[in-house]
Amino acid sequence: MWIFKFNIVAFMLLFVWQCNTVALQDVTSDLFGVENYGTVAAFGDFYADKQTDIFIIREQSEVLIFFADSNKPYFKPKVNISKNNLPRGTIITSVVPGDYDGDSQMDVLLTAQSSTKMTTVFIFWGHNQTLDLGGRFTLNMTFADQPLVMDFNGDMIPDIFGVTDQDPLTKVCYLTNRSPECQNALTSPVKMRIPNSNAFIDLNKDFTAGKSVKFKQCFDGNFTRADIMPTESPAVKIVGQSTFVDFDGDGYQDHLLPVCEDAACQRSAIYLAKSGSKEWVPVLSDFQRRDTIWSFVAAKPSQPLTLHHGDYNLDGFPDALVILRNTSGSGQHAFLLENVPCNSASCHSVGRMLRIHWDQSDLGAIQNAVMATFFDIYEDGILDMLVLSQAEGKNDLIIHALKNNFEADAYFVKVMVLSGLCSNDCPEGVKPFGVNQPGPYVMYTTVDSNGDLKNASAGQLSQSAYFSLQLPYTLLGLGRSANFLDHLFVGIPRHPGEMDIRKKEWTAIIPNSQLIVIPYPHNKPRSWSAKLYLTPSNSVLLTAIALIGVCVFILVIIGILHWQEKKADDREKRQEAHRFHFDAM
Ligand SMILES: *[C@@H]1O[C@H](CO)[C@@H](O)[C@H](O)[C@H]1NC(C)=O
Ligand SMILES: *[C@@H]1O[C@H](CO)[C@@H](O)[C@H](O)[C@H]1NC(C)=O
Ligand SMILES: *[C@@H]1O[C@H](CO)[C@@H](O)[C@H](O)[C@H]1NC(C)=O
Ligand SMILES: *[C@@H]1O[C@H](CO)[C@@H](O)[C@H](O)[C@H]1NC(C)=O
Ligand SMILES: *[C@@H]1O[C@H](CO)[C@@H](O)[C@H](O)[C@H]1NC(C)=O
Ligand SMILES: *[C@@H]1O[C@H](CO)[C@@H](O)[C@H](O)[C@H]1NC(C)=O
């Protein structure tokens, strides 16, 4: 009988799972326990175990690295850069993990603001899965704004790019082998907006990241200026941070820009510029919900208007999370913007637009939200959310973790490109994992469920300043098509002036898998290797349970039938014996 019950339980589980789509669930205490405060500043696999760890700033002066763990709480503070490890009075403005010296172990770069408003850069070197806290390195150059971490010379070791205070020239600093070397970066002086939203990404699909400086120019191949995107911002009063995603699924990166139309920021909009087009197209301008008009929050220069992207419903089109405030009241909440087909004339040329999810009560329940981003909590390929809120009388922000219980039959592919400085023979026997590599570019083409050709692309870690909070891998949704992925292309930056494009194509990738690409050696894409990890989803597990249940059930029925037959046989034999007895009489 219990077996029967078990089947019913499995069936009910399946049923409940189906009903529960798009619901969010607060899992903060499972994730952080009582440590759920501070500013989430960056993500990266510091421990080199293929699990993403979280970097959190506390009281603007301490950085804690929370390691992912298999027991609750799933994130535990393990490494602590305290006040004592930094000069007195340092105010930390951002954290950018990466392998700056090229030893395939993650280092941690901090930017700090000094009293002169200049940005200083500190680096703590990583060693043996921890940080060398005593050996702080300070770059002897200060920047006018937070620098961009990018791979300027195409050697797959992150470099630091920014504008210095001495002259308006751009500088790039290399730290290979811990010997710092700074040079002039771009030949012509550029005036950059502060706060900047510089990005290092492939705009023209040549699989080489080019650098983009907002509204001034884009820099191509060997960083010559190329006017791929509009050079002027739309005619608005407040301009937010640029982001680059493949918004319409054509394989090219589009430029998204949140703005306020007026100085008081009462009217907001999000504009998009397609690659190769000089025109700004509004993809969201209706911020009214019943009597309330919502708008972006343009209060603090340290937290500019920002979109955080992620494909939460795995349909192949990136969605976004934003913070909006009630323009007539004081409420401030996080909202999910879903990427949907365009239904008005203004966005016709893009074909897609954003729609605000007004009824996401779990997000609305978080009062005074100040930042919201996507994060894959359980490494299951479904993006969950982290929301930071300001509580009254507290210095630090409160962290809320919301699990996305999205369980439609949608598929994804997760690609992480490593530095490829070594593969199996890394120095000191370290694993090649755990380097946040800026610049690689990932693109797929496949056939969707309607039989149409579909493309999507993404750049890995294209931005680093002002809490861009990008994940150290790319997660591309595939929609409901469970087909093998026909073509997956991965490209990495090349040396300036080099002609050969460094890219490799993989075919027939299984959906719902994680691909870790080791581009070693850099200049021989044929030898690059990829490790494929499958992520069994909940539905697969449930199917397995249900299947085993059914098997057991059938076995039991067979057993019962067998037993009944045996009993009948026995009875027959006994009767026969009886008859024989009679006959004998
Ligand atoms: C980090 O270290 C400092 C000094 O060692 C200590 O005061 C602080 O409490 C530590 N923070 C955490 C969260 O462990
Ligand atoms: C690395 O750290 C572990 C403890 O965390 C220690 O046992 C080991 O000796 C260290 N290895 C090296 C090479 O320092
Ligand atoms: C930084 O240090 C290098 C060598 O250590 C030196 O050559 C350079 O002039 C210094 N730059 C500044 C701006 O002090
Ligand atoms: C996808 O990319 C291929 C090759 O670059 C191109 O031929 C095709 O038109 C693209 N499809 C869409 C829907 O953009
Ligand atoms: C926005 O603020 C006004 C004034 O405080 C209030 O009446 C209204 O209910 C608020 N709207 C929402 C959706 O909370
Ligand atoms: C590099 O830039 C120069 C101009 O500075 C240009 O003439 C040259 O063609 C570029 N080379 C490549 C490979 O793009």
XYZ file of C-alpha atoms in Angstrom, residues 54-571:
518
model
C 30.047 36.393 -3.332
C 32.101 39.483 -2.454
C 30.416 41.759 0.087
C 31.479 45.204 1.329
C 30.621 46.018 4.946
C 30.631 49.523 6.404
C 32.433 50.751 3.253
C 35.695 49.594 4.784
C 35.761 45.780 4.906
C 35.421 43.138 2.217
C 34.181 39.653 3.045
C 34.313 36.777 0.602
C 31.413 34.382 1.146
C 32.300 30.914 -0.143
C 29.612 28.713 -1.625
C 29.093 25.639 0.527
C 26.891 22.563 0.288
C 25.429 22.959 3.795
C 23.184 25.680 5.136
C 23.867 28.553 5.202
C 24.992 28.067 1.637
C 27.282 31.119 1.748
C 29.712 31.509 4.613
C 32.171 34.369 5.191
C 35.639 32.822 4.878
C 38.073 35.569 3.822
C 38.046 38.963 5.507
C 39.910 42.048 4.236
C 39.487 44.205 7.311
C 40.168 47.863 8.081
C 43.579 46.845 9.433
C 44.671 45.631 6.010
C 43.961 49.003 4.388
C 45.236 52.542 4.971
C 43.310 54.394 7.633
C 40.087 56.039 6.438
C 39.818 54.097 3.162
C 36.332 54.108 1.653
C 35.903 51.091 -0.615
C 33.891 51.903 -3.734
C 34.126 48.684 -5.704
C 35.567 45.173 -5.778
C 36.759 43.486 -8.977
C 38.072 39.932 -8.642
C 40.381 38.641 -11.370
C 43.747 37.034 -12.045
C 45.862 40.184 -12.437
C 49.320 38.582 -12.190
C 48.635 35.631 -14.446
C 49.275 32.788 -11.958
C 45.744 31.369 -12.529
C 44.701 32.204 -8.973
C 42.120 34.845 -8.282
C 43.292 38.152 -6.864
C 41.041 40.881 -5.517
C 41.195 44.472 -6.754
C 39.606 47.177 -4.625
C 39.000 50.740 -5.671
C 38.871 53.298 -2.930
C 38.040 56.959 -2.874
C 40.471 59.270 -1.166
C 39.690 62.658 0.301
C 40.661 64.285 -3.019
C 37.895 62.380 -4.852
C 40.541 60.443 -6.745
C 40.265 56.691 -7.094
C 43.087 54.573 -5.723
C 43.542 50.934 -6.698
C 44.625 48.250 -4.214
C 45.238 44.617 -5.034
C 45.466 41.655 -2.680
C 47.173 38.681 -4.277
C 45.480 35.323 -4.131
C 47.421 32.269 -3.115
C 46.454 28.743 -2.045
C 42.713 29.564 -2.120
C 43.096 32.484 0.232
C 44.450 36.042 0.107
C 47.852 37.286 1.121
C 46.463 40.000 3.388
C 49.860 41.313 4.458
C 51.169 41.964 0.956
C 48.863 44.708 -0.216
C 49.809 46.198 -3.576
C 48.943 49.831 -4.321
C 49.011 51.113 -7.883
C 51.067 54.317 -7.873
C 48.589 56.036 -10.128
C 45.247 57.496 -9.209
C 42.294 57.661 -11.551
C 39.651 60.315 -12.027
C 36.928 57.655 -11.888
C 36.549 53.947 -11.246
C 38.708 52.137 -13.815
C 37.481 49.460 -16.198
C 39.014 46.012 -15.849
C 39.572 44.703 -19.367
C 42.051 42.771 -21.463
C 43.717 45.587 -23.373
C 46.595 43.692 -24.974
C 44.789 40.414 -25.595
C 47.012 38.269 -23.378
C 44.041 37.046 -21.318
C 45.365 38.729 -18.189
C 43.032 41.506 -16.997
C 44.420 45.044 -17.235
C 43.281 48.264 -15.604
C 42.060 51.056 -17.861
C 41.113 54.543 -16.794
C 41.683 58.273 -17.052
C 44.384 59.652 -14.791
C 44.315 62.881 -12.902
C 47.568 64.311 -14.313
C 46.355 64.684 -17.876
C 43.147 63.764 -19.628
C 44.920 60.880 -21.353
C 43.738 57.350 -20.881
C 46.136 54.936 -19.239
C 46.282 51.199 -19.110
C 48.200 49.322 -16.396
C 49.479 45.770 -16.765
C 50.374 43.790 -13.647
C 51.691 40.603 -15.233
C 54.030 38.783 -12.826
C 53.263 41.496 -10.286
C 55.505 44.002 -12.038
C 53.311 47.026 -12.739
C 53.662 48.828 -16.045
C 51.435 51.709 -17.093
C 51.201 53.152 -20.609
C 49.123 55.605 -22.555
C 46.181 53.679 -23.855
C 44.365 55.533 -26.596
C 46.221 57.914 -28.843
C 43.637 60.673 -28.755
C 42.502 62.214 -25.494
C 38.930 61.346 -24.549
C 36.780 63.106 -22.061
C 34.800 60.578 -20.156
C 31.610 60.993 -18.250
C 31.758 60.425 -14.502
C 30.354 57.983 -13.482
C 31.564 56.100 -16.534
C 29.938 53.004 -17.941
C 32.768 51.848 -20.155
C 32.501 48.365 -21.545
C 34.814 45.907 -23.252
C 32.738 43.912 -25.683
C 32.541 42.682 -29.258
C 30.153 44.980 -31.091
C 30.708 43.916 -34.677
C 30.634 40.128 -34.278
C 34.298 39.703 -35.177
C 34.794 37.824 -31.916
C 37.197 40.377 -30.564
C 36.089 42.645 -27.811
C 36.383 46.308 -28.627
C 36.168 48.993 -26.034
C 33.249 51.302 -25.964
C 33.359 54.711 -24.389
C 29.924 56.086 -24.008
C 28.726 58.691 -26.496
C 32.183 59.472 -27.567
C 33.356 56.616 -29.600
C 33.718 52.929 -29.914
C 37.136 51.453 -30.417
C 37.598 48.630 -32.818
C 40.175 45.832 -33.375
C 43.350 47.675 -32.451
C 41.220 50.216 -30.646
C 40.791 52.616 -33.485
C 37.700 54.700 -33.270
C 34.669 53.239 -34.984
C 31.294 54.908 -34.947
C 29.187 51.794 -34.642
C 26.802 53.227 -32.099
C 25.254 56.704 -31.837
C 27.844 59.166 -30.569
C 25.330 61.472 -28.921
C 22.942 60.580 -26.148
C 19.221 61.077 -26.678
C 18.014 64.583 -25.786
C 17.361 63.998 -22.106
C 18.428 65.525 -18.812
C 19.868 62.599 -16.848
C 21.698 59.753 -18.503
C 22.235 56.449 -16.721
C 24.692 53.618 -17.213
C 25.029 51.953 -20.586
C 24.663 48.213 -20.791
C 25.301 45.914 -23.723
C 23.130 42.855 -24.352
C 21.701 41.073 -27.362
C 18.247 42.510 -26.744
C 16.480 41.362 -29.920
C 18.236 38.026 -30.411
C 20.006 38.794 -33.696
C 23.459 37.880 -32.392
C 24.641 41.504 -32.189
C 25.068 43.444 -28.971
C 22.620 46.293 -28.499
C 23.218 49.368 -26.380
C 20.612 50.009 -23.671
C 20.376 53.262 -21.792
C 18.086 54.208 -18.893
C 17.393 57.951 -18.763
C 15.314 60.633 -17.072
C 13.668 63.045 -19.475
C 13.592 65.888 -16.923
C 16.024 67.140 -14.300
C 13.820 66.133 -11.362
C 13.563 62.646 -12.811
C 9.776 62.476 -12.921
C 9.640 60.966 -16.388
C 11.818 57.972 -17.191
C 12.545 55.958 -20.282
C 14.829 53.230 -21.550
C 16.391 53.706 -24.980
C 18.066 51.196 -27.224
C 20.523 51.599 -30.085
C 21.149 48.654 -32.350
C 24.630 47.911 -33.549
C 25.244 49.792 -36.794
C 22.295 52.133 -36.280
C 22.534 55.802 -35.341
C 19.064 55.970 -33.911
C 17.779 55.707 -30.341
C 14.575 53.701 -30.005
C 12.505 53.829 -26.800
C 11.853 50.291 -25.537
C 10.094 51.368 -22.344
C 8.460 54.716 -21.662
C 5.235 53.853 -19.843
C 5.962 53.877 -16.106
C 2.399 54.498 -14.970
C 0.494 52.007 -12.882
C -3.046 53.132 -12.040
C -2.618 56.603 -10.429
C 1.030 56.227 -9.561
C 3.875 57.231 -11.848
C 7.131 55.457 -11.117
C 10.578 56.573 -12.175
C 14.268 55.872 -11.811
C 16.105 56.986 -8.702
C 18.739 59.594 -9.491
C 19.814 60.480 -6.017
C 23.360 59.300 -5.436
C 26.245 59.543 -7.896
C 27.695 56.375 -6.350
C 24.636 54.423 -7.484
C 23.708 55.709 -10.945
C 20.647 54.546 -12.900
C 21.470 50.989 -13.812
C 19.844 48.020 -15.467
C 20.971 44.575 -14.365
C 20.356 42.020 -17.072
C 19.572 38.338 -16.995
C 17.257 35.973 -18.859
C 15.076 34.954 -15.907
C 12.540 33.005 -18.034
C 15.119 31.428 -20.374
C 13.300 32.541 -23.526
C 16.528 33.702 -25.152
C 15.844 37.420 -24.654
C 17.518 39.195 -21.714
C 15.222 40.730 -19.097
C 16.243 43.307 -16.506
C 15.902 44.300 -12.868
C 15.589 47.969 -11.893
C 14.811 50.107 -8.883
C 11.939 52.551 -9.299
C 10.435 55.066 -6.910
C 6.913 56.362 -6.485
C 7.134 59.933 -7.839
C 4.279 61.169 -5.666
C 5.175 59.279 -2.518
C 8.415 57.910 -1.174
C 8.167 54.182 -1.825
C 11.090 52.602 -3.668
C 10.990 49.026 -4.931
C 12.695 46.586 -7.252
C 10.864 45.685 -10.458
C 11.329 42.992 -13.023
C 11.282 44.155 -16.656
C 10.390 41.385 -19.048
C 11.587 41.415 -22.633
C 8.429 40.906 -24.739
C 7.496 41.309 -28.434
C 6.917 44.934 -29.393
C 3.264 46.021 -29.474
C 3.562 49.688 -30.341
C 4.793 51.726 -33.285
C 7.698 53.351 -31.455
C 9.687 50.146 -30.909
C 8.779 48.593 -34.242
C 12.304 48.725 -35.655
C 13.648 46.667 -32.735
C 10.781 44.203 -32.538
C 11.095 43.809 -28.775
C 10.315 45.999 -25.789
C 10.296 45.862 -22.005
C 7.216 45.330 -19.879
C 7.155 46.013 -16.138
C 5.892 43.177 -13.922
C 3.752 45.267 -11.576
C 2.331 42.325 -9.680
C 5.515 40.690 -8.427
C 4.426 40.850 -4.774
C 7.621 39.251 -3.467
C 9.668 42.120 -4.904
C 7.083 44.691 -3.808
C 7.308 43.395 -0.244
C 10.900 44.627 0.036
C 10.715 48.242 1.196
C 13.366 50.784 0.267
C 15.193 48.615 -2.225
C 18.374 50.207 -3.571
C 19.897 47.538 -5.804
C 18.661 44.367 -7.470
C 20.533 41.863 -9.559
C 20.305 38.347 -10.949
C 22.320 35.511 -9.446
C 22.106 31.762 -9.945
C 21.921 30.687 -6.299
C 21.850 26.915 -6.681
C 23.907 26.783 -9.913
C 20.916 25.151 -11.623
C 20.866 27.481 -14.639
C 17.800 29.404 -13.455
C 18.539 32.972 -12.443
C 17.412 33.953 -8.966
C 17.499 37.467 -7.557
C 19.420 39.350 -4.913
C 17.830 42.572 -3.685
C 19.544 45.036 -1.347
C 17.438 47.317 0.796
C 18.166 50.157 3.168
C 16.794 49.736 6.665
C 16.328 52.758 8.848
C 19.119 53.396 11.322
C 21.443 50.788 9.811
C 24.723 51.552 8.075
C 24.768 48.443 5.954
C 22.237 47.339 3.405
C 20.094 44.254 4.034
C 20.491 41.416 1.529
C 17.384 39.539 0.367
C 17.719 36.373 -1.707
C 14.732 35.363 -3.814
C 14.674 31.950 -5.450
C 13.083 31.833 -8.873
C 10.810 28.782 -8.943
C 10.397 29.061 -12.667
C 9.814 25.531 -13.939
C 8.559 25.712 -17.493
C 10.138 23.425 -20.059
C 12.731 25.990 -20.993
C 16.351 25.228 -21.617
C 19.641 27.045 -21.224
C 23.325 26.771 -21.883
C 25.857 28.149 -19.450
C 29.305 28.963 -20.800
C 32.315 29.953 -18.744
C 35.495 30.877 -20.595
C 38.658 30.584 -18.519
C 41.932 32.405 -19.064
C 43.613 29.525 -20.874
C 46.998 30.519 -19.447
C 47.438 26.858 -18.534
C 45.206 23.815 -18.766
C 46.382 20.738 -16.846
C 49.833 21.977 -15.992
C 49.119 25.117 -13.996
C 51.874 26.429 -11.730
C 51.754 25.093 -8.158
C 49.257 22.458 -9.276
C 46.288 24.835 -9.063
C 43.114 24.258 -11.051
C 42.555 26.578 -14.019
C 39.112 27.544 -12.632
C 38.304 30.645 -10.712
C 39.570 33.436 -12.893
C 37.065 36.111 -13.777
C 38.007 36.613 -17.398
C 36.817 39.838 -19.047
C 36.310 39.920 -22.798
C 35.310 36.478 -24.148
C 32.319 36.443 -26.433
C 29.766 33.643 -26.803
C 27.193 33.208 -29.556
C 24.830 30.435 -30.567
C 22.627 29.757 -33.544
C 19.928 27.148 -33.364
C 16.491 26.311 -34.673
C 13.650 27.232 -32.329
C 10.435 25.286 -31.789
C 8.781 27.056 -34.763
C 11.602 25.967 -37.033
C 13.036 29.492 -37.319
C 16.714 30.250 -37.047
C 17.568 31.848 -33.738
C 20.745 33.592 -32.586
C 21.812 34.947 -29.241
C 25.088 36.280 -27.975
C 26.666 37.654 -24.845
C 29.970 39.029 -23.671
C 31.566 37.714 -20.513
C 32.301 40.355 -17.834
C 32.122 43.330 -20.167
C 31.811 45.903 -17.385
C 33.348 46.168 -13.946
C 32.779 49.591 -12.405
C 29.875 50.873 -10.301
C 28.481 47.552 -9.137
C 27.791 46.225 -12.593
C 27.467 42.835 -10.802
C 27.957 40.701 -13.873
C 28.238 36.969 -13.418
C 31.577 35.353 -14.326
C 29.893 33.240 -17.016
C 27.246 33.734 -19.663
C 23.869 32.108 -19.309
C 21.885 31.997 -22.531
C 18.241 30.914 -22.593
C 17.176 28.604 -25.409
C 13.395 28.823 -25.058
C 11.294 25.697 -25.239
C 13.349 23.991 -27.886
C 14.936 20.878 -26.416
C 16.997 20.304 -29.546
C 20.721 20.066 -29.483
C 22.349 23.448 -29.851
C 23.473 23.516 -33.483
C 26.400 25.906 -33.281
C 28.064 27.514 -30.313
C 30.883 29.967 -31.016
C 33.368 31.182 -28.432
C 35.829 33.980 -29.152
C 38.532 35.620 -27.061
C 40.358 38.958 -27.400
C 43.480 38.995 -29.584
C 46.593 41.129 -29.592
C 46.057 44.558 -31.145
C 46.910 44.407 -34.811
C 46.761 40.613 -34.969
C 44.753 39.404 -37.938
C 43.706 35.884 -36.989
C 40.399 35.757 -35.220
C 40.551 33.572 -32.142
C 37.335 31.645 -32.114
C 36.163 28.082 -32.038
C 32.863 26.470 -32.888
C 31.276 23.566 -31.022
C 28.355 21.692 -32.490
C 25.535 19.620 -31.021
C 25.765 20.869 -27.441
C 23.264 19.239 -25.091
C 20.860 21.817 -23.616
C 20.861 22.393 -19.854
C 24.590 21.887 -19.690
C 27.472 23.933 -18.442
C 30.375 24.319 -20.795
C 33.737 25.344 -19.373
C 36.029 26.457 -22.178
C 39.797 26.461 -21.689
C 41.257 28.467 -24.597
C 44.746 26.972 -24.338
C 46.916 27.803 -26.230
C 45.365 31.155 -27.115
C 46.536 31.279 -30.720
C 45.491 27.710 -31.620
C 41.705 27.589 -31.345
C 41.777 24.037 -32.743
C 43.332 22.795 -29.504
C 40.970 24.576 -27.151
C 39.150 22.193 -24.880
C 35.692 22.310 -23.384
C 34.399 20.400 -20.396
C 30.702 19.688 -20.402
C 28.777 19.401 -17.147
C 25.153 18.386 -17.209
C 22.738 19.971 -14.795
C 19.881 17.592 -14.069
C 16.911 19.832 -13.483
C 14.188 19.225 -10.903
C 11.803 17.898 -13.501
C 14.368 15.293 -14.546
C 14.736 14.188 -10.922
C 10.989 14.076 -10.440
C 10.588 12.094 -13.639
C 13.202 9.647 -12.372
C 11.417 9.298 -9.030
C 8.063 8.824 -10.719
C 9.571 6.280 -13.118
C 11.147 4.283 -10.312
C 7.817 4.451 -8.467
C 5.987 3.113 -11.498
C 8.553 0.314 -11.901
C 8.169 -0.703 -8.263
C 4.393 -0.551 -8.629
C 4.457 -2.819 -11.677
C 6.854 -5.202 -9.916
C 4.454 -5.438 -6.994
C 1.509 -6.154 -9.292
C 3.554 -8.820 -11.045
C 4.483 -10.223 -7.658
C 0.865 -10.317 -6.515
C -0.292 -11.923 -9.745
C 2.538 -14.406 -9.548
C 1.644 -15.229 -5.992
C -2.059 -15.616 -6.861
C -1.187 -17.897 -9.727
C 1.023 -19.951 -7.476
C -1.810 -20.179 -4.953
C -4.229 -21.229 -7.680
C -1.712 -23.784 -8.868
C -1.340 -25.155 -5.380
C -5.098 -25.335 -4.956
